[in-house]
Each structure stands twice: as structure tokens, then as C-alpha cells.
Short mmCIF file of C-alpha atoms and ligand atoms in Angstrom, two decimals:
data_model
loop_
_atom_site.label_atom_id
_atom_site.label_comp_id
_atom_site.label_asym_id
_atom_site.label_seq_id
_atom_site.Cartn_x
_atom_site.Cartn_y
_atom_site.Cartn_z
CA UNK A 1 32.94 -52.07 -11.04
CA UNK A 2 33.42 -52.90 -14.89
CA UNK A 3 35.88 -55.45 -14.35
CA UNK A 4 33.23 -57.36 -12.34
CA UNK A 5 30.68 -56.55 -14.37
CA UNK A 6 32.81 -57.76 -17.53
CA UNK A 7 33.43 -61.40 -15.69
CA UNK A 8 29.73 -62.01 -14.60
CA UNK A 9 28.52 -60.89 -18.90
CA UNK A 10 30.73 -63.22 -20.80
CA UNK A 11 27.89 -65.56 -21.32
CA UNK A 12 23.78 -65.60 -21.83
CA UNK A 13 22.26 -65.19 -18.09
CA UNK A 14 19.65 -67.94 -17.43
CA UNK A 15 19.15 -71.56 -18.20
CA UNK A 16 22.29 -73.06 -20.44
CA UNK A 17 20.38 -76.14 -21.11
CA UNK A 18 17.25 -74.59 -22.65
CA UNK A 19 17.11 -74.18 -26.40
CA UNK A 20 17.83 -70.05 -27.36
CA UNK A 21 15.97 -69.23 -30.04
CA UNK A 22 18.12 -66.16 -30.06
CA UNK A 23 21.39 -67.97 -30.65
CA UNK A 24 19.75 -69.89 -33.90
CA UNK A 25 19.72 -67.45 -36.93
CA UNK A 26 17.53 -65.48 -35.25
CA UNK A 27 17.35 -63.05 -38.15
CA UNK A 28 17.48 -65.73 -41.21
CA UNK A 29 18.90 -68.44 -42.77
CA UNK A 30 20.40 -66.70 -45.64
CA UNK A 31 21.25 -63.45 -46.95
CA UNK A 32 18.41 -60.97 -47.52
CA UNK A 33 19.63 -59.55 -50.60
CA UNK A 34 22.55 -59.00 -52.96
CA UNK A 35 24.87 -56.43 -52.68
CA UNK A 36 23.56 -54.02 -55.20
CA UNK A 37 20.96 -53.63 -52.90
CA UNK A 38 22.12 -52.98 -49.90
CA UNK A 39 24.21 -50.43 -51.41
CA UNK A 40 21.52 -48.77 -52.92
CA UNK A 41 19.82 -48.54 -49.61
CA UNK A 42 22.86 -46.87 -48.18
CA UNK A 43 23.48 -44.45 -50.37
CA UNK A 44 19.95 -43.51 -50.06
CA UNK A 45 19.64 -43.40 -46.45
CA UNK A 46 23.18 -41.42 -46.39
CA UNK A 47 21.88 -38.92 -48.55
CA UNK A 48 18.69 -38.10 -46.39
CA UNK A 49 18.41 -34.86 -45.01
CA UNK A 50 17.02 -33.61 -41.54
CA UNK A 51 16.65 -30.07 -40.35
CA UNK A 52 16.00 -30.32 -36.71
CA UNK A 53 19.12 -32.47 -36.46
CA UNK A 54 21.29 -30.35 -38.61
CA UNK A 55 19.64 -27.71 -36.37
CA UNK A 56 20.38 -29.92 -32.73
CA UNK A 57 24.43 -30.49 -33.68
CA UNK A 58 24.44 -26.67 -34.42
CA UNK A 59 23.37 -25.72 -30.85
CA UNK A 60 25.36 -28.37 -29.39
CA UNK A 61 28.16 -27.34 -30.95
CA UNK A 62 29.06 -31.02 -32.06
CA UNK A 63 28.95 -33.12 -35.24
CA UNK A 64 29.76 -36.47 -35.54
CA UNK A 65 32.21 -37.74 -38.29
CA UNK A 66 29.84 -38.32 -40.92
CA UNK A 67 32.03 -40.39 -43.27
CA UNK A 68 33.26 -42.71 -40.19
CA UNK A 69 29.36 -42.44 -39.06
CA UNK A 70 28.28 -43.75 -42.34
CA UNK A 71 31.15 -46.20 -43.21
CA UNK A 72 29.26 -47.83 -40.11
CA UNK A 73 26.08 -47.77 -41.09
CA UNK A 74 26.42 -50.10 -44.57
CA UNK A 75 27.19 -53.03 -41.72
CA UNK A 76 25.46 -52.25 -38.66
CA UNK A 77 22.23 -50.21 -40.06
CA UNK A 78 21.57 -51.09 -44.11
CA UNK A 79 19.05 -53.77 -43.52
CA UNK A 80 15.76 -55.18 -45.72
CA UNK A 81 12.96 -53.62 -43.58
CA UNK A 82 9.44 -51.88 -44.87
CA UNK A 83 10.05 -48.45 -43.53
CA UNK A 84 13.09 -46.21 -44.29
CA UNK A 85 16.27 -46.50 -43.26
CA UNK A 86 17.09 -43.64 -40.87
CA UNK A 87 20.54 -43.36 -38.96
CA UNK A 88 19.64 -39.96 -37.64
CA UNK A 89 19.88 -41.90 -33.86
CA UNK A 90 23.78 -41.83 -34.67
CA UNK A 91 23.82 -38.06 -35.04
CA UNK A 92 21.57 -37.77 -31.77
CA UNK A 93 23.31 -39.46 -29.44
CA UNK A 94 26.91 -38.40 -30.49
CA UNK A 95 26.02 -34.63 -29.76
CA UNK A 96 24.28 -35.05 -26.70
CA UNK A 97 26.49 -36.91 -24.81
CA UNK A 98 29.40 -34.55 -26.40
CA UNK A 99 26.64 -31.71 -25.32
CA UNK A 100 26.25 -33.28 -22.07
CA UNK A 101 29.83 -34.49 -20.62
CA UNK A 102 31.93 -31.69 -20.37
CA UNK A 103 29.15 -29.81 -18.51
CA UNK A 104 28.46 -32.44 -16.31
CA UNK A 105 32.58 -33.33 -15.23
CA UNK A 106 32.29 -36.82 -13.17
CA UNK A 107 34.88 -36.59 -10.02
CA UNK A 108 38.32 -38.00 -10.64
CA UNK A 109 39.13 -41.02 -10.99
CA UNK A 110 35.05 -42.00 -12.01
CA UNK A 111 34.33 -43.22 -15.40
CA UNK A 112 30.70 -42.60 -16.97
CA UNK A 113 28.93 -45.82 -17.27
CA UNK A 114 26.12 -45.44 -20.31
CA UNK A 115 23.94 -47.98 -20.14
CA UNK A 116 21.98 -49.12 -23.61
CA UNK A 117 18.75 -51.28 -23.84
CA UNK A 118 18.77 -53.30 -27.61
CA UNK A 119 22.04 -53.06 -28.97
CA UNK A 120 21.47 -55.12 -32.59
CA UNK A 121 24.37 -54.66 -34.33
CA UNK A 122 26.51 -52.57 -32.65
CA UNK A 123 25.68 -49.29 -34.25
CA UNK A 124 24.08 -46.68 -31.46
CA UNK A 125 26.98 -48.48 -28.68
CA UNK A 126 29.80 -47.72 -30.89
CA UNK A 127 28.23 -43.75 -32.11
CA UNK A 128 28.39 -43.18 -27.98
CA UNK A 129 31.74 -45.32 -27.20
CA UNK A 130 33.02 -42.55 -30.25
CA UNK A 131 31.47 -39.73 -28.05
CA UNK A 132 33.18 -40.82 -25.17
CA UNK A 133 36.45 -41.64 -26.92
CA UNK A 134 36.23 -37.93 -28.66
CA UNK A 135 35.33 -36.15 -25.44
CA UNK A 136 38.58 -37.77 -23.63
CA UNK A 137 35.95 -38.85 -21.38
CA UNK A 138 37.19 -42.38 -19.25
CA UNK A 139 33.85 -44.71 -19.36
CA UNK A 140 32.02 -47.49 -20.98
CA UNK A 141 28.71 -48.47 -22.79
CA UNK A 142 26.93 -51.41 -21.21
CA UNK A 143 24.40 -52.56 -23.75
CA UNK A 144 22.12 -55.35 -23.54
CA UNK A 145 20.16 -57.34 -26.27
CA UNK A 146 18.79 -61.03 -26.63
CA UNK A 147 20.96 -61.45 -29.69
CA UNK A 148 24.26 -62.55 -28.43
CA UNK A 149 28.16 -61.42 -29.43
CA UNK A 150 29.65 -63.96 -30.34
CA UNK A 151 27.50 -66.95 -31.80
CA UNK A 152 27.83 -66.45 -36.11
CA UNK A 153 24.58 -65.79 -37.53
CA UNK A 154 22.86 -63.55 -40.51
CA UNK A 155 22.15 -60.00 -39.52
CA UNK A 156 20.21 -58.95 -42.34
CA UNK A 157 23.45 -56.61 -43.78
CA UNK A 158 25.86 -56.83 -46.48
CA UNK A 159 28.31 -58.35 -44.87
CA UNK A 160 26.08 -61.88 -44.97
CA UNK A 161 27.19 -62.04 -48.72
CA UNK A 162 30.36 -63.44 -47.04
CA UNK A 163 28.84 -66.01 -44.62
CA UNK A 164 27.41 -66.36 -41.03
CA UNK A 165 29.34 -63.95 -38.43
CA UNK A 166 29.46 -63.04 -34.78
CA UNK A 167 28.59 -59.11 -33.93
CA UNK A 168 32.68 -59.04 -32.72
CA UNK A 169 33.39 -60.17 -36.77
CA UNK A 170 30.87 -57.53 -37.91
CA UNK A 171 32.73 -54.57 -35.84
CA UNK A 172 36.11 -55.94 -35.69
CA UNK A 173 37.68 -52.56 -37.63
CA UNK A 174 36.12 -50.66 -34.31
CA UNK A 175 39.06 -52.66 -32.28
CA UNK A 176 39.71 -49.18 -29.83
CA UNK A 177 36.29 -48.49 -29.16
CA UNK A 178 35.01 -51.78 -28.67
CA UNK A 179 37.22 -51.76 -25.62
CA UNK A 180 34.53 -49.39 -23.83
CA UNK A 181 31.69 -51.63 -24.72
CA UNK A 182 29.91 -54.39 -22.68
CA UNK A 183 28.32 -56.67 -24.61
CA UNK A 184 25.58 -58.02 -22.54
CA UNK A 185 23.16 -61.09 -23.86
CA UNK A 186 20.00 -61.37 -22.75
CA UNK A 187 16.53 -59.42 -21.69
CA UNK A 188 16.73 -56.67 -19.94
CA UNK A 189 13.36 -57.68 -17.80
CA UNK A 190 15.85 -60.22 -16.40
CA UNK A 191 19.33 -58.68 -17.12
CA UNK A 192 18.82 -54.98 -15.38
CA UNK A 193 18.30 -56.70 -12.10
CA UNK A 194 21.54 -58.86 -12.45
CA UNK A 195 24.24 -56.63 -13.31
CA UNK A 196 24.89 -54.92 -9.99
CA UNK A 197 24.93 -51.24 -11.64
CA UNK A 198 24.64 -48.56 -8.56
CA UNK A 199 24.86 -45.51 -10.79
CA UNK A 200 24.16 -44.77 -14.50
CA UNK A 201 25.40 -41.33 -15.94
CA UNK A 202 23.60 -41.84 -19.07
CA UNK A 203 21.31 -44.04 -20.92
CA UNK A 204 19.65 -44.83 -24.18
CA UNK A 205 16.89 -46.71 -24.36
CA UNK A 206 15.95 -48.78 -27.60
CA UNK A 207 14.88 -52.29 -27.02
CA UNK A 208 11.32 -53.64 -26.33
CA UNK A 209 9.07 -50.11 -27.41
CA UNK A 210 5.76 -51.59 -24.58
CA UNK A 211 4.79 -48.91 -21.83
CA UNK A 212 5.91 -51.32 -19.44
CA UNK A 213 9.35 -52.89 -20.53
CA UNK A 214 10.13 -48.47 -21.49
CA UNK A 215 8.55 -47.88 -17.73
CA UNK A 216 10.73 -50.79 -16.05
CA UNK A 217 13.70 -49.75 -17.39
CA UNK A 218 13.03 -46.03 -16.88
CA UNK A 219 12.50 -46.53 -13.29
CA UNK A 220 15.89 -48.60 -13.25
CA UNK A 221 18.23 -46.54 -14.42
CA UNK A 222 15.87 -43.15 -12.69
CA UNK A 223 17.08 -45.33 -9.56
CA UNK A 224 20.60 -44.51 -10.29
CA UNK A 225 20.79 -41.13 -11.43
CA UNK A 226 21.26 -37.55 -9.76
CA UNK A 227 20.99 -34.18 -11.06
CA UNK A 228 22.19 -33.51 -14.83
CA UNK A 229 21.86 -36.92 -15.47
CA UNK A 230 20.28 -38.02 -19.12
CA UNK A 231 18.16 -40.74 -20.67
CA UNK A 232 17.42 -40.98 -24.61
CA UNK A 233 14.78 -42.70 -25.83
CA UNK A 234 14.54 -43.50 -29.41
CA UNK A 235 11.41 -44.36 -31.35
CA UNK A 236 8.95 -41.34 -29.32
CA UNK A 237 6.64 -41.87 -32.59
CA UNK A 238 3.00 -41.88 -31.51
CA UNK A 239 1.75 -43.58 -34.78
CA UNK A 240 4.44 -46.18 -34.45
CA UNK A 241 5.10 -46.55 -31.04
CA UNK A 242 2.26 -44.64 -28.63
CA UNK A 243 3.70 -46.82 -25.67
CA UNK A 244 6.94 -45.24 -26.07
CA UNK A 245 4.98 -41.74 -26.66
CA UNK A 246 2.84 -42.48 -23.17
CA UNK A 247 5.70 -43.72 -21.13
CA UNK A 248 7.49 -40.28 -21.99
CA UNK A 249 4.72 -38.51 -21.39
CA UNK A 250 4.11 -39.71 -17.98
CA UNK A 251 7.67 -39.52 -17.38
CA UNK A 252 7.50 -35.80 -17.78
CA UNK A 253 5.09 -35.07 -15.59
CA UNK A 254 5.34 -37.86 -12.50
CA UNK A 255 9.88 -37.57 -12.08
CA UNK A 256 12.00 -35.23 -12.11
CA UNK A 257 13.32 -35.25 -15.55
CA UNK A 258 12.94 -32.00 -18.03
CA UNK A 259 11.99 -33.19 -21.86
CA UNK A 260 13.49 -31.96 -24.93
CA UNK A 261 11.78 -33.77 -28.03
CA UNK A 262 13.03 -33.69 -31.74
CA UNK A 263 10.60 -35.00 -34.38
CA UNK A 264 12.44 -35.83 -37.50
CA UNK A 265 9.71 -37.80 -39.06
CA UNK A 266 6.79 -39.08 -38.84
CA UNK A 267 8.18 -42.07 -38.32
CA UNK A 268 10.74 -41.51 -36.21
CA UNK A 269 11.04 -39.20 -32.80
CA UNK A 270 13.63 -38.85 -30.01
CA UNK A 271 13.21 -37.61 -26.01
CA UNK A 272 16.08 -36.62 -24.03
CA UNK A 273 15.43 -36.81 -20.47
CA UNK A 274 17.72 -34.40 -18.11
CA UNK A 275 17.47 -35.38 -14.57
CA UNK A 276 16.42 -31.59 -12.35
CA UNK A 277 17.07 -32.51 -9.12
CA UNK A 278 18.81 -35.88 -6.60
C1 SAM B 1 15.60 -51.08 -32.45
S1 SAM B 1 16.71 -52.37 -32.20
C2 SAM B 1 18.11 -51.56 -31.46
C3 SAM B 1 18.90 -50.79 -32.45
C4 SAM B 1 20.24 -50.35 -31.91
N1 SAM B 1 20.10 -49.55 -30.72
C5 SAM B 1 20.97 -49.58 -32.98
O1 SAM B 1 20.83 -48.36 -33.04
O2 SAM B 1 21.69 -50.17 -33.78
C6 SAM B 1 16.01 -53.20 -30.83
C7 SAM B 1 16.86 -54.32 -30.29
O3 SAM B 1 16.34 -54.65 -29.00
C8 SAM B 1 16.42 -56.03 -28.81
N2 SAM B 1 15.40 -56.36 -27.80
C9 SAM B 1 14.06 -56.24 -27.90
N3 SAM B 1 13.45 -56.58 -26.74
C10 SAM B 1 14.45 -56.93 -25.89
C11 SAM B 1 14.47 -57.37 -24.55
N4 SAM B 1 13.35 -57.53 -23.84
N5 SAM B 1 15.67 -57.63 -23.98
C12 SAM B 1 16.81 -57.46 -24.69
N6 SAM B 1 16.85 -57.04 -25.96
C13 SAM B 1 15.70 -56.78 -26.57
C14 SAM B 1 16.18 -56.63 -30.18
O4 SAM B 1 16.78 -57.90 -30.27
C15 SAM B 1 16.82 -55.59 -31.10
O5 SAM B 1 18.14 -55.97 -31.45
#
């Protein structure tokens, strides 16, 4: 199924003779800022502390490599933005899906396909590709953003202090695990419909934060799950983000997913979904 999918995702779906805004420095012309500052940022963000997902790895009973985890962050995470830099998401989604897979054994010879709505830079797709790659679990990360992989551009991180790259440049020193990631380019509203996915194990959803876009792709990848199943969604903030907060809410009580929430701020929230029943 991959191999197909990998063959149809090489390019932007849609119109090739149309203009993409997306493919022309969609995040700048320039670098943000120098690399004093970005640093600082890091070290900042690195040093933050948060209980209830100290307290989530500790009932999982898995951690993710914190130096590796952070080593990632300075390119993929450190960016000039007005709230705080938070790459608790990393943590999150490492120890549930190391949580989740073992207790959930796919049949032999099946890989788990983990599908992944905004991928940015790279960062959340290659924390679960690690989860995978820890577990000894066979599968891949389909992710899907506007931005595209392999047109050079600014991404707001340190590493524009040394010219315009493509997302491959920025993660090149993940060569193993970028083999179980599909980069896909384009929005989801018309991308979910194109890829010819007939099952999704697990997914994380993080791209457009409406009700609707959340709902659609809920009710896509609900569509191809069975019992034990998960979906994360990031950003469950109801200051920030109340369509996020609603679609979870109604998810909870119109399918048949269980909700486990962790509020680590209040600016930032996470939902895992657990499917109960076919
Ligand atoms: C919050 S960021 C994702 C962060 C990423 N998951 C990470 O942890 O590094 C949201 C991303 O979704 C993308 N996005 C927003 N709306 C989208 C849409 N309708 N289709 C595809 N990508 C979209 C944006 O370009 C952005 O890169």
C-alpha cells in the first residue's frame, strides 16, 4: 500500500500551473533572528518543566530520549513566535504510541500506518517514526502539510543563518527514520480524499485547529479505525483553540472513542482518543 502511496505523493496534488503561495518563502524572506537567539529560546524551552507529562511517561512506562528529543527541537521547533515555545507534543506522542503498540500487536506481516495532519518541520513525524523505530514496530508516518519537502525556503529556525533549505536538508541527520515517513504536500481538505488509505492505526492531528477541518478529518481517519485504535489531537486549549475544544467534545459523546485529556498549560492541551468498539 505504501509503495503506491509513495509514487502517487512525490509532488503537490492539484493544479501545477497555478502560482503556490506555499512553495514561495512561505514563512519569510530572511532569517528571523540571529543565533544567540534562537539558542536562548532553546535552552529555555528545554529547561521547562511539566508535571502531568512527567506524570503520563511514568504510567506509560516510556520516556523519550530527551537529549536526541531536544537536539531536534533547536531545528524543527525553536522558532520567533509570541507564545512559548513548548515541545511537550514530542514527549506525548512518543509514549503513547510506545503505550499503545505493544498492546495493540497488528497481524503479521501488517505495518501500522500513522497518519499526521500539519507536519511543519518535521518534528512530531520524526518523535513517532522514533516510537515506531524503538518499539521494533514495522510501519510508517504519512503526514500532510501545504508546505512542501523539498522546495528551499526559510523556516523561521536557526538553521536559516546558513541559507534557504528544503525540510529533507533540515532533517537530513534523521537519514533511518526518515525512511518511515511520507511526506505529503498539500491540504488535507483535498489530500485525505486522494491518498487511497483503507485503514489508519493511529493518528495525530495538528493542522488547521476550525471545528470543521478537526471534524473532517476526525470522521476520516474514524472511517478507518477498529477497536484500540488512537487519535491525538494537539492544541485541546479552549482559550486558544475552542474549535479544537468543541470538536473533542462532541467527539466524546457522538463515536465511539474514550477521552483521556492532559492540560499542561493554559496554553496548550492534548486528547487522546481510544477507539471502544468496530
Ligand atoms: C501546528 S503546525 C504543525 C506542527 C507539527 N505537527 C510539529 O509538531 O512540528 C500546523 C501545520 O499545519 C499546516 N496546515 C494548516 N492547515 C493546513 C491544511 N488545511 N492542509 C495542510 N496543512 C495545513 C501548516 O502549514 C503548519 O505547518
Amino acid at each position: 500500500m505504501l509503495s503506491r502511496l509513495i509514487s502517487r505523493l512525490v509532488g503537490p496534488l492539484g493544479r501545477r500551473d497555478c502560482p503556490n503561495p506555499w512553495r514561495d518563502f512561505p514563512l519569510g524572506r530572511q532569517p528571523r533572528a540571529d543565533a544567540e537567539t534562537y539558542l536562548r529560546l532553546h535552552s529555555q524551552a528545554c529547561a521547562a518543566v511539566y508535571p502531568e507529562i512527567d506524570a503520563l511517561e511514568a504510567a506509560a512506562g516510556f520516556v523519550i530520549d530527551r537529549a536526541w528529543m531536544h537536539s531536534l527541537a533547536l531545528h524543527t521547533q525553536t522558532v520567533i513566535k509570541d507564545s512559548a515555545l513548548n515541545f511537550s507534543h514530542g514527549r506525548v506522542l512518543y509514549s503513547v504510541l510506545r503505550r499503545h503498540f505493544p498492546q495493540n500487536r497488528l497481524p503479521t506481516g501488517e505495518g501500522a500506518l500513522i497518519l499526521e495532519t500539519g507536519t511543519a518541520r518535521g518534528f512530531s513525524a520524526l518523535c513517532m517514526a522514533k516510537a515506531l523505530a524503538d518499539a521494533g514496530v514495522p510501519g510508517h508516518i504519512l503526514t500532510i502539510d501545504v508546505l512542501p519537502h523539498d522546495v528551499a525556503m526559510y523556516w523561521n529556525c536557526i538553521d536559516d543563518l546558513e541559507g534557504p533549505k528544503t525540510r529533507r536538508e533540515l532533517l537530513a541527520d534523521q537519514e533511518t527514520l526518515l525512511a518511515r515517513i511520507v511526506f505529503a504536500e498539500g491540504d488535507t481538505r483535498e489530500m485525505l480524499g486522494q491518498l487511497g488509505l483503507s485503514r489508519v492505526h493511529a493518528a495525530y492531528l495538528d493542522a488547521q485547529h476550525t471545528f470543521e477541518d478537526v471534524m473532517a478529518e476526525f470522521r476520516f481517519v474514524a472511517a478507518r479505525q477498529r477497536q484500540g485504535d488512537i487519535i491525538v489531537f494537539d492544541d485541546v486549549t479552549p482559550g486558544l483553540f475552542p474549535g479544537v475544544v468543541q470538536a473533542v467534545d462532541q467527539i466524546e459523546c457522538s463515536f465511539p472513542y474514550a477521552m483521556e485529556r492532559i492540560q499542561v498549560s493554559e496554553q496548550r492541551g492534548y486528547a487522546i482518543a481510544a477507539r471502544q468498539s468496530d
